[in-house]
């Protein structure tokens, strides 16, 4: 191996350091050196052996993966590193995946320590932060007297969901900012009261000079209905307790909350009155799994309009309730209540178009058609395809751009992709391999280097690395290749088993792509496995239906997984009116839930049903599978496609 390293080094010098790292002769030299040492160095890092890591740092410095030993060593004692060490690493490995991660993790760690001075010089090297990292950076900026940072986090300020600690820290900082108005604080306080977040509500109230009693909150929580019967309504503290009490009652019993709202809203200021209606509406709109759909919930959202501004989460729940009941004026009000960023999303632009179209007058229809035209031309995802259908257009498979030989040469030279392919070759942990790949794709995407992305996708597909191939092909900007974005591995098997159960293979592929991205060993956090992510209980049910003895081991077999998955999809399609949207929702959330979300009487348009699915995971899942199926119809040569083929009206529920 020493001779091999000498040969690599000689070759490296011979070609005049054409590349930043590694050998020029393909990937063999790089992969061999890395294969010998990367996993050993990782084990040294896991055991905390810094002396051995120093040795690997020296011996691997010419490898494409040579920065890992130093990264692991710095990461071992990250919170104790001076900022200069992090910056030095970032400068020596500029725009690299692990330099960016090291910088982001460092800033997060320093913010936890309230060491903003050391975090500050590292912030410029955090270029792709997730939510927690963004909030850590925001805290550093705030401590640096950046006056604009809090304006950028206004939406987060009103979010009552589970936020990372760094984001909660931003919220606490904002409480004392002069940029936050009394109305801003009032809106935050009432949202926290609605959500039952007593500690946060007390902190917000204190920032407003309002004293709220923990003992009173506890007493109200023990019997909110009793409190509401005789609740005082004289001052801001009374209004806070009133909102809290109505929310707790509604969470326990929606019907009781709906009934108590009118009485609670008597003899209070208009803003309080409207927020009481919004409180019950929001809880009703977010507890559909327990309470089903209720038209009164939408009425209460309407009644709350014109009070305090809607938070982003409130506006979205309002809009989905309005979409569900086809209340098109309410849809327009809800979308108009959203932030500009929300309004510009394809989904809400589509529903704005639907609302205008339903008005019936010529001018509104022209506005609707203009919205659809813009959506139809801007992409080919779910709402783009729906817009095409509203215009009477079909989906035509795009020109299949191919990477050139020069693109493949550039792929060999790209250090980011070389790291990813090398890690894949040596079976490194997915956490490293996928991070390097995703980073490489991001760099190419930012440069709009479609040729490089297609070359990477093609090579990954040839290696059977289907999920990363799709990830790369999906990021092209101007040149596209649907055969790479919508790969069809195991085609004979999928076609055969789909045909055996009268299932459209485009649908089977669309579901499989969404479930696993064709990763055979994929496992979900609830135990589903394989290409079609089958739950063991479902597999037992299918085996019984097929007259087979269930064996847990067979789920890891590609052939059996596809056979069981297509059979189960066909089975629940038969149970759910033969409707693809219902069956897709049922595959993800269970047939009983999909059935429960049907209307009690009359049909409902498929797009309305999908948008009102109360589980965000299932809602997005159905959208993606229907989109995939439309594309796969074209890729499989089934002729001109239209998403309307899959989006048949949803019939009323038939009680079982």
XYZ file of C-alpha atoms in Angstrom:
656
model
C 0.000 0.000 0.000
C 2.948 2.356 0.612
C 4.014 1.754 -3.012
C 0.480 2.609 -4.110
C 0.557 5.843 -2.150
C 3.904 6.787 -3.683
C 2.466 6.042 -7.140
C -0.580 8.217 -6.407
C 1.565 11.078 -5.127
C 3.833 10.876 -8.185
C 0.840 10.904 -10.502
C -0.600 13.827 -8.561
C 2.581 15.874 -9.085
C 2.921 14.766 -12.716
C -0.375 16.326 -13.661
C 0.523 19.634 -12.060
C -2.070 19.473 -9.276
C -4.898 19.791 -11.747
C -7.294 18.918 -8.980
C -7.398 20.121 -5.412
C -7.203 16.642 -3.884
C -6.713 13.034 -4.885
C -5.403 11.282 -7.964
C -6.165 12.165 -11.544
C -6.407 8.630 -12.858
C -10.119 8.186 -12.207
C -11.111 7.362 -8.641
C -9.061 4.224 -8.129
C -6.079 5.834 -6.356
C -8.237 8.051 -4.208
C -10.654 5.289 -3.315
C -7.871 2.849 -2.495
C -6.145 5.219 -0.087
C -9.416 6.252 1.484
C -10.648 2.681 1.622
C -7.573 1.702 3.576
C -7.884 4.452 6.168
C -11.256 6.270 6.327
C -13.143 3.652 8.302
C -10.130 3.080 10.557
C -9.946 6.802 11.224
C -13.667 6.862 11.965
C -13.200 4.133 14.546
C -10.362 6.131 16.087
C -12.653 9.146 16.281
C -15.411 7.073 17.873
C -12.995 5.892 20.555
C -11.637 9.403 21.164
C -8.087 8.533 20.055
C -6.798 11.966 19.061
C -3.189 10.822 18.670
C -4.227 8.257 16.070
C -6.377 10.846 14.323
C -3.301 13.074 14.010
C -1.515 10.218 12.247
C -4.414 9.682 9.852
C -4.555 13.424 9.218
C -0.978 13.313 7.983
C -1.283 10.118 5.941
C -4.646 10.987 4.323
C -3.949 14.599 3.444
C -3.712 13.858 -0.292
C -6.937 11.799 -0.298
C -10.285 13.261 -1.281
C -11.484 12.334 2.208
C -8.396 13.696 3.875
C -10.145 16.406 5.856
C -12.190 13.985 7.936
C -9.623 13.122 10.647
C -9.100 16.801 11.388
C -12.859 17.418 11.318
C -13.467 14.609 13.812
C -10.741 15.890 16.104
C -12.107 19.433 16.102
C -15.605 18.119 16.637
C -14.602 16.104 19.713
C -14.117 19.233 21.793
C -16.122 21.645 19.681
C -17.365 23.809 22.520
C -13.816 24.476 23.714
C -12.301 25.360 20.341
C -11.276 28.952 19.691
C -13.109 30.405 16.710
C -9.817 30.693 14.830
C -9.523 26.896 14.544
C -12.946 26.647 12.913
C -12.235 29.511 10.540
C -8.851 28.050 9.593
C -10.506 24.718 8.725
C -13.174 26.503 6.670
C -10.564 28.477 4.758
C -8.455 25.430 3.967
C -11.508 23.467 2.788
C -13.637 26.260 1.320
C -17.275 25.608 0.462
C -17.033 21.995 1.630
C -19.763 19.989 3.305
C -17.937 19.291 6.551
C -16.512 22.800 6.898
C -20.033 24.193 6.670
C -21.328 21.622 9.154
C -18.476 22.296 11.555
C -19.156 26.034 11.437
C -22.908 25.573 11.936
C -22.449 23.156 14.822
C -19.898 25.484 16.398
C -22.239 28.463 16.293
C -25.028 26.367 17.812
C -22.741 25.157 20.591
C -21.458 28.626 21.386
C -24.994 30.009 21.532
C -25.869 27.301 24.064
C -22.920 28.573 26.106
C -24.046 32.184 25.583
C -20.572 32.780 24.092
C -21.656 35.100 21.308
C -18.282 36.772 20.856
C -16.596 33.537 19.714
C -19.578 32.580 17.573
C -19.697 35.898 15.734
C -16.649 35.513 13.434
C -17.779 32.005 12.410
C -21.279 33.055 11.302
C -20.203 34.002 7.721
C -19.149 30.366 7.170
C -22.656 29.053 7.918
C -24.159 29.064 4.436
C -26.866 26.389 4.484
C -28.448 26.433 7.947
C -31.412 24.355 9.058
C -34.031 25.927 11.319
C -32.134 25.408 14.578
C -28.914 26.733 13.031
C -30.722 29.737 11.544
C -32.049 30.602 14.984
C -28.597 30.279 16.529
C -27.205 32.617 13.882
C -30.087 35.016 14.564
C -29.181 35.135 18.251
C -25.600 36.004 17.384
C -26.772 38.728 15.023
C -29.121 40.100 17.652
C -26.292 40.271 20.175
C -24.317 42.151 17.516
C -27.048 44.817 17.433
C -28.366 43.822 14.003
C -31.654 45.751 13.851
C -33.205 43.673 11.061
C -32.896 40.182 12.464
C -36.118 40.186 14.487
C -38.172 41.376 11.526
C -37.018 38.296 9.638
C -38.230 36.036 12.468
C -41.688 37.525 12.945
C -43.409 34.339 11.758
C -41.407 32.226 14.175
C -42.354 34.602 17.008
C -45.995 33.518 16.597
C -45.334 29.803 16.080
C -46.781 27.665 18.877
C -45.383 24.363 17.599
C -42.399 22.434 18.920
C -39.440 24.655 18.135
C -35.731 23.989 18.696
C -34.305 25.589 21.824
C -32.274 28.024 19.727
C -35.521 29.292 18.157
C -37.183 29.629 21.542
C -34.164 31.684 22.522
C -34.813 34.044 19.624
C -38.391 34.409 20.844
C -37.215 35.316 24.327
C -34.868 37.942 22.876
C -37.685 39.408 20.818
C -39.780 39.970 23.952
C -37.446 42.772 25.002
C -36.944 44.254 21.543
C -38.408 47.737 20.942
C -39.211 46.558 17.418
C -41.996 44.348 18.769
C -45.164 46.379 19.219
C -47.798 45.955 21.913
C -50.017 44.284 19.301
C -47.200 41.869 18.414
C -46.888 40.872 22.052
C -50.655 40.617 22.435
C -50.833 38.287 19.450
C -48.045 36.106 20.821
C -49.611 35.972 24.284
C -53.028 34.949 23.046
C -51.531 32.300 20.770
C -49.608 30.818 23.693
C -52.747 30.835 25.828
C -54.667 29.090 23.067
C -51.918 26.440 22.909
C -51.841 25.986 26.684
C -48.201 27.105 26.941
C -48.448 28.583 30.429
C -44.744 29.221 31.064
C -44.277 31.014 27.753
C -47.489 32.968 28.210
C -46.378 34.180 31.633
C -43.042 35.351 30.202
C -44.806 37.224 27.410
C -47.287 38.731 29.867
C -44.459 39.902 32.103
C -42.859 41.663 29.112
C -46.185 43.470 28.688
C -46.367 44.417 32.361
C -49.205 41.957 32.906
C -49.154 39.621 35.899
C -50.805 36.244 35.317
C -51.157 33.768 38.166
C -50.005 30.166 37.826
C -52.484 29.172 40.538
C -55.315 30.688 38.506
C -54.199 28.829 35.368
C -54.160 25.556 37.300
C -57.612 26.191 38.740
C -59.038 27.003 35.317
C -57.451 23.928 33.777
C -59.104 21.675 36.360
C -62.603 22.870 35.374
C -62.661 25.330 32.446
C -66.436 25.151 31.935
C -67.124 26.130 35.516
C -64.772 29.104 35.167
C -66.438 30.262 31.942
C -69.880 30.452 33.580
C -68.783 33.206 35.936
C -65.572 34.542 34.360
C -64.855 38.228 35.079
C -64.332 40.400 31.989
C -62.872 43.624 33.254
C -59.232 43.843 32.186
C -56.426 42.320 30.110
C -55.683 39.638 32.700
C -59.346 38.569 32.719
C -59.321 38.337 28.907
C -56.188 36.198 29.019
C -57.777 33.765 31.484
C -60.933 33.719 29.356
C -59.036 32.708 26.203
C -57.131 30.063 28.151
C -60.333 28.616 29.657
C -62.201 28.425 26.349
C -59.203 26.754 24.687
C -58.920 24.106 27.410
C -62.633 23.343 27.212
C -62.509 23.082 23.411
C -59.524 20.754 23.493
C -61.439 18.426 25.794
C -64.791 18.656 24.017
C -65.158 20.534 20.730
C -68.955 20.628 20.860
C -68.870 22.156 24.345
C -66.320 24.723 23.165
C -68.439 25.647 20.169
C -71.491 26.020 22.409
C -69.674 28.103 25.020
C -68.104 30.592 22.624
C -71.032 32.952 22.182
C -71.459 33.338 25.931
C -67.722 33.799 26.460
C -67.644 36.479 23.761
C -70.344 38.607 25.393
C -69.357 41.977 26.871
C -65.692 41.902 25.863
C -63.795 44.200 23.466
C -64.142 43.319 19.796
C -60.533 42.158 19.445
C -60.960 39.738 22.339
C -64.295 38.564 21.000
C -62.832 37.777 17.598
C -59.879 35.949 19.125
C -62.212 33.767 21.192
C -63.877 32.642 17.966
C -60.481 32.098 16.362
C -59.306 30.052 19.339
C -62.167 27.584 19.005
C -61.872 27.548 15.200
C -58.159 26.826 15.272
C -58.512 23.991 17.764
C -61.436 22.559 15.794
C -59.459 22.815 12.566
C -56.433 21.040 14.026
C -58.329 18.218 15.755
C -60.117 16.811 12.723
C -58.596 13.393 13.445
C -60.576 13.313 16.681
C -63.602 15.447 15.819
C -64.045 15.114 12.038
C -64.937 18.128 9.884
C -67.430 20.638 11.253
C -68.840 23.536 9.220
C -69.289 25.631 12.367
C -65.500 25.673 12.750
C -65.244 27.561 9.444
C -68.045 29.912 10.532
C -66.011 30.767 13.627
C -62.902 31.419 11.519
C -64.993 33.816 9.446
C -66.255 35.466 12.633
C -62.666 36.020 13.764
C -61.687 37.821 10.568
C -60.806 41.485 11.067
C -59.402 41.064 14.547
C -55.713 40.569 15.274
C -53.703 39.525 12.194
C -53.653 35.795 11.539
C -50.447 33.968 12.348
C -49.097 31.839 9.463
C -50.320 28.633 11.125
C -53.782 30.104 11.813
C -54.152 31.330 8.229
C -53.273 27.934 6.779
C -55.758 26.070 8.975
C -58.404 28.650 8.039
C -57.645 28.183 4.341
C -57.809 24.383 4.481
C -61.154 24.495 6.293
C -62.478 26.889 3.654
C -61.193 24.677 0.837
C -62.826 21.626 2.418
C -66.285 23.208 2.373
C -65.870 25.000 -0.940
C -66.375 28.369 0.784
C -64.564 30.354 -1.881
C -64.961 33.819 -0.344
C -63.470 32.411 2.858
C -60.625 30.896 0.842
C -59.813 34.336 -0.525
C -59.994 35.919 2.931
C -57.742 33.244 4.406
C -55.133 33.565 1.658
C -55.297 37.340 1.938
C -54.511 36.948 5.649
C -51.282 35.057 4.936
C -47.790 36.461 4.777
C -46.525 37.464 1.340
C -44.222 34.433 1.340
C -47.126 32.078 2.023
C -49.338 33.709 -0.586
C -46.688 33.185 -3.246
C -46.470 29.425 -2.673
C -47.824 27.351 -5.569
C -50.481 25.701 -3.416
C -52.066 28.935 -2.278
C -51.766 30.521 -5.702
C -53.626 27.493 -7.071
C -56.391 27.825 -4.496
C -56.621 31.552 -5.102
C -57.177 30.705 -8.761
C -59.832 28.147 -7.831
C -61.595 30.738 -5.671
C -61.599 33.345 -8.434
C -62.806 30.777 -10.954
C -65.805 29.901 -8.779
C -66.980 33.502 -8.616
C -68.430 33.160 -12.073
C -67.998 36.684 -13.445
C -65.852 37.203 -16.509
C -63.175 39.311 -14.829
C -62.690 36.794 -12.011
C -62.379 33.993 -14.541
C -59.715 35.948 -16.425
C -57.775 36.390 -13.182
C -58.104 32.674 -12.470
C -56.879 31.700 -15.934
C -53.916 34.038 -15.539
C -52.958 32.368 -12.257
C -53.291 28.925 -13.843
C -51.185 29.974 -16.829
C -48.368 31.131 -14.594
C -48.490 27.952 -12.525
C -48.695 25.704 -15.573
C -45.539 27.230 -17.034
C -43.471 27.369 -13.835
C -43.037 23.666 -13.080
C -44.484 20.177 -13.167
C -45.236 19.424 -9.532
C -48.663 18.768 -8.071
C -50.194 22.244 -8.221
C -48.554 22.961 -11.586
C -50.162 19.820 -13.007
C -53.522 20.729 -11.458
C -53.275 24.162 -13.067
C -52.566 22.525 -16.440
C -55.695 20.448 -16.011
C -57.819 23.511 -15.196
C -56.588 24.987 -18.490
C -57.480 21.810 -20.367
C -53.842 21.018 -21.072
C -52.122 17.661 -20.866
C -48.717 16.889 -19.454
C -46.176 16.240 -22.159
C -42.956 14.474 -21.310
C -40.135 16.972 -21.509
C -37.147 16.698 -23.788
C -34.741 14.230 -22.203
C -31.500 16.170 -21.860
C -28.379 14.028 -21.748
C -25.080 14.768 -20.017
C -22.155 15.210 -22.377
C -18.780 13.493 -22.190
C -17.413 16.805 -20.955
C -19.982 16.787 -18.155
C -18.719 13.378 -17.039
C -15.138 14.672 -17.157
C -16.129 17.588 -14.965
C -17.876 15.161 -12.629
C -14.582 13.295 -12.176
C -12.901 16.584 -11.349
C -15.518 17.886 -8.914
C -14.151 17.399 -5.398
C -17.588 17.357 -3.768
C -18.959 14.577 -5.959
C -15.668 12.692 -5.742
C -15.968 12.635 -1.966
C -19.522 11.347 -2.190
C -18.730 8.596 -4.706
C -15.668 7.540 -2.731
C -17.692 7.271 0.472
C -20.293 5.236 -1.384
C -17.619 2.909 -2.754
C -16.195 2.143 0.682
C -19.634 1.701 2.295
C -19.168 4.598 4.681
C -22.099 5.475 6.950
C -25.010 7.053 5.095
C -24.842 10.142 7.288
C -21.501 11.075 5.686
C -22.205 9.778 2.196
C -25.562 11.524 1.815
C -24.298 14.764 3.334
C -21.451 14.963 0.828
C -23.792 14.067 -2.027
C -26.444 16.578 -1.065
C -23.795 19.250 -0.649
C -22.334 18.493 -4.069
C -25.793 18.703 -5.617
C -26.461 21.997 -3.879
C -23.244 23.546 -5.185
C -24.070 22.498 -8.743
C -27.660 23.702 -8.355
C -26.521 27.133 -7.135
C -24.385 27.423 -10.277
C -27.310 26.117 -12.388
C -24.907 23.485 -13.708
C -27.517 21.125 -15.129
C -24.979 19.120 -17.125
C -23.020 18.234 -14.008
C -26.212 17.296 -12.132
C -27.378 15.021 -14.951
C -23.954 13.375 -15.165
C -24.003 12.756 -11.417
C -27.544 11.391 -11.601
C -26.685 9.069 -14.467
C -23.603 7.685 -12.739
C -25.498 7.191 -9.470
C -28.291 5.405 -11.328
C -25.762 3.127 -13.035
C -24.445 2.227 -9.574
C -27.949 1.444 -8.315
C -27.789 4.475 -6.025
C -31.300 5.430 -7.006
C -32.317 7.792 -4.221
C -29.317 10.066 -4.780
C -29.730 9.875 -8.557
C -33.289 11.154 -8.189
C -32.136 13.834 -5.757
C -29.641 15.159 -8.301
C -31.917 14.912 -11.350
C -34.679 16.772 -9.503
C -32.429 19.811 -8.970
C -31.824 20.716 -12.594
C -33.032 24.170 -13.588
C -33.300 24.293 -17.391
C -32.281 20.874 -18.698
C -34.339 17.924 -17.474
C -34.396 14.176 -17.818
C -37.556 12.464 -16.570
C -36.005 9.052 -17.079
C -33.552 9.964 -14.313
C -35.977 11.923 -12.141
C -38.482 9.064 -12.392
C -36.313 5.980 -12.494
C -37.890 2.600 -13.146
C -35.689 -0.049 -11.478
C -36.981 -3.639 -11.222
C -39.244 -2.847 -14.160
C -40.140 -6.409 -15.160
C -41.096 -7.227 -11.582
C -43.185 -4.080 -11.099
C -44.993 -4.492 -14.421
C -45.697 -8.166 -13.836
C -47.100 -7.879 -10.320
C -49.074 -4.721 -11.145
C -50.721 -6.419 -14.098
C -51.543 -9.471 -11.995
C -53.767 -7.352 -9.742
C -55.045 -4.944 -12.448
C -53.013 -2.062 -11.045
C -51.588 0.691 -13.223
C -47.782 0.308 -12.940
C -47.401 4.115 -13.133
C -49.274 4.319 -9.839
C -47.250 1.500 -8.304
C -44.034 3.249 -9.318
C -45.344 6.585 -8.094
C -46.040 5.137 -4.683
C -42.764 3.237 -4.510
C -40.756 6.330 -5.419
C -42.425 8.257 -2.615
C -42.122 5.448 -0.065
C -38.483 4.497 -0.431
C -36.825 6.203 -3.408
C -36.032 2.582 -4.350
C -33.810 1.973 -1.325
C -34.339 -1.755 -0.793
C -33.296 -1.697 2.862
C -35.325 1.404 3.770
C -36.900 1.301 7.224
C -39.340 3.783 8.745
C -39.480 4.796 12.386
C -42.720 2.822 12.801
C -41.353 -0.419 11.393
C -42.376 -0.295 7.732
C -39.781 -1.800 5.425
C -38.596 -2.305 1.886
C -39.333 -0.670 -1.435
C -43.036 -0.262 -0.717
C -42.620 0.316 3.033
C -44.919 -2.459 4.196
C -45.813 -2.756 7.857
C -45.410 -6.264 9.344
C -49.106 -6.333 10.279
C -50.028 -5.442 6.703
C -47.693 -8.137 5.373
C -49.372 -10.734 7.606
C -52.770 -9.622 6.299
C -51.610 -9.838 2.677
C -49.978 -13.231 3.171
C -53.212 -14.558 4.635
C -55.236 -13.152 1.743
C -52.840 -14.762 -0.713
C -52.921 -18.102 1.104
C -49.277 -17.938 2.135
C -47.468 -18.480 5.419
C -46.063 -15.179 6.663
C -42.314 -14.994 7.126
C -40.911 -11.650 8.411
C -37.666 -12.234 6.540
C -39.361 -12.034 3.135
C -40.100 -8.328 3.519
C -36.461 -7.564 2.817
C -36.717 -9.435 -0.471
C -37.299 -7.069 -3.371
C -39.532 -9.482 -5.238
C -41.813 -10.264 -2.299
C -41.985 -6.667 -1.148
C -43.237 -5.510 -4.543
C -45.657 -8.432 -4.798
C -47.141 -7.732 -1.380
C -47.205 -3.957 -1.891
C -49.005 -4.032 -5.227
C -51.476 -6.593 -3.910
C -52.245 -4.469 -0.838
C -52.654 -1.267 -2.884
C -55.060 -3.065 -5.201
C -56.934 -4.513 -2.221
C -57.562 -1.167 -0.529
C -58.425 0.419 -3.869
C -61.254 -2.099 -4.051
C -62.324 -1.185 -0.530
C -62.323 2.554 -1.296
C -64.586 2.925 -4.322
C -61.778 2.149 -6.771
C -60.563 5.698 -6.173
C -56.815 6.261 -6.515
C -56.714 9.312 -4.221
C -58.596 7.505 -1.453
C -56.477 4.374 -1.832
C -53.248 6.376 -1.783
C -54.331 8.141 1.400
C -55.354 4.760 2.794
C -51.988 3.202 1.968
C -50.268 5.871 4.036
C -52.701 6.518 6.889
C -54.892 3.425 6.847
C -58.126 2.739 4.897
C -60.372 3.619 7.846
C -58.910 7.110 8.146
C -59.136 7.722 4.399
C -62.790 6.671 4.550
C -63.508 8.865 7.574
C -62.233 11.920 5.680
C -64.861 11.484 2.967
C -67.859 13.811 3.069
C -71.005 12.645 4.849
C -73.190 13.537 1.873
C -72.455 14.402 -1.722
C -69.197 14.216 -3.594
C -66.183 16.425 -3.051
C -63.566 17.338 -5.646
C -60.396 15.311 -5.261
C -58.170 18.377 -4.905
C -60.386 19.654 -2.070
C -60.254 16.273 -0.340
C -56.454 16.135 -0.597
C -55.883 19.699 0.633
C -58.082 19.097 3.667
C -56.427 15.845 4.787
C -55.705 16.620 8.447
C -52.364 14.795 8.595
C -49.664 16.867 6.897
C -47.608 13.744 6.157
C -50.515 12.060 4.368
C -51.562 15.267 2.621
C -48.100 15.733 1.116
C -47.817 11.999 0.441
C -50.955 11.906 -1.713
C -49.885 15.009 -3.623
C -46.486 13.500 -4.365
C -47.799 10.081 -5.385
C -50.375 11.571 -7.763
C -47.654 13.757 -9.269
C -45.310 10.792 -9.589
C -47.990 8.642 -11.222
C -48.595 11.302 -13.873
C -44.891 11.445 -14.703
C -44.500 7.669 -14.678
C -47.363 7.323 -17.124
C -45.267 9.345 -19.568
C -41.987 7.590 -18.722
C -43.594 4.162 -19.219
C -44.853 5.176 -22.647
C -48.544 5.311 -21.790
C -49.114 8.330 -24.010
C -50.215 11.839 -23.115
C -50.908 12.203 -19.398
C -53.137 14.353 -17.248
C -53.246 14.404 -13.463
C -57.027 14.449 -13.748
C -56.797 10.758 -14.619
C -55.972 10.141 -10.962
C -58.011 12.909 -9.373
C -61.528 11.536 -9.655
C -64.231 13.046 -7.446
C -64.453 11.587 -3.953
C -67.867 10.043 -3.254
C -69.744 10.387 0.022
C -68.824 8.003 2.784
C -70.801 4.800 3.014
C -70.998 3.611 6.594
C -69.512 0.141 6.980
